Amino acid sequence: MELLLDIGNSRSKACLHNSGNLTEIQLEDISAEQWLSVNAVYCSSVAADSRVSALRERVPLAIPFIQIHSEAQAFGITNSYMQPHLLGVDRWLALVAAAELYPNLDLLVVDAGTALTIDWLNAAGLHQGGWILAGQKLQQEAVLSKTAKVFSAELETEQLSPATDTATALYQGAIAALVGAIRQAYAIKAAQRIILTGGDALLLQKYLSDLPVELESRLIFQGLARYIQPN
């Protein structure tokens, strides 16, 4: 059994991998008996090194701790960055997992978290570049930090429409920006599948029902799992 760690900008997530099965778990809930069954820890981090170090201290010293980084090429995926290590490892792992789940297809891989990332991956496994936008909460915080009389609220609606109060206007404006970016990316180069993951994936999915969207909530963990048996 392996422990997979996804250390994001705003929170950390853990998952146990056992013979291909993934079970999400709180790190503090791992029992002493479970630790005895963990063969290795595989870690993905886009956070500060100090957060990785803090989590690493909670792992028994006898267990190998393997931190994954973006590569120029692996698992049939070719990184488009001139300096491959500068591609966020979360984006890299999402590409690796998406290609495994949906092989030989042109894909648009979207991770809706603190930031919204959009990456193009063609059927041959070539990463064709991507975009990074502020996520919906970050967008709202940016407006709130610069305005005195604007306040926010999370008011989910079934459709995007002109708002008649400030809180709804701010919330729907942020959602509209993200949905619009995904639609624009799809318009630039139509994909056979849009792979959607991240904390806001379910929220955005309902505004994209006319597009070929596949929801994959554990995409980063699935990418990490590829490194357990890389051949």
Phi, psi and omega in degrees: 000144180236149175257127179252133180240130176242102183262105184264186181291326185247337179203166179246145179231150180230151182211138174265133178249121182223105178053044177091349179266138181248130178229114179289144186208154171277133184304321182289346181270357180289123183281163177301323178295320178293320178302324179296337182266354182278121181276328183195159175246129177247124189238136171242131181218134170246009182263180179296150181302331181297326179289323176297316181298320180296319179288324181297327180295341180272354180265129177308139187300332183287347184266124178301136180244113187246113178265125183271141177232157178296145182238165176289324181200136176190149177055030180081005179256133177249122180285132183277347184289138175297326174246089190306326183292346180278348172287126181308135184296332176295320178293318179300312181294325176297320177295315180301313182291317181299319180294327178288319182286327184229070186291150173061033177232150170282124188237149167245116186254118187239123177245111185258088179235221175306317169249156172258121176248140179232125181229138176266132177226121182274173186297338179274000179089014179269119173289125186255015179107180182192184180232156172228127178233158171295138176290175187296321179289321179295322177298314181295319179297324179297318178292315182298326182289343184246002182230146185269331189239029175245133178230163187241165173198147177268104186236084183295136178231159182284337179213158178273129182208164178303129184269150181245017171212157189295315183299315179293322179299318180293314181296310182292329177298319178295316179296317180300322179296318181290313179299318179297321179295318179296317179295321178294319178299319179293325179291325179296316179211102183298130178257157176284334175216144169253115182265119188245126179219177178102169185299330180258012184299313182296322178298313183286331185304322185290343177265006182232027188295342180271358181252160183282069185269136173239124180272124180229093189289340184247032188300317181295317177297322178294326175293318177299320182298334178297333182280350179290317176232080190292343182264000000 
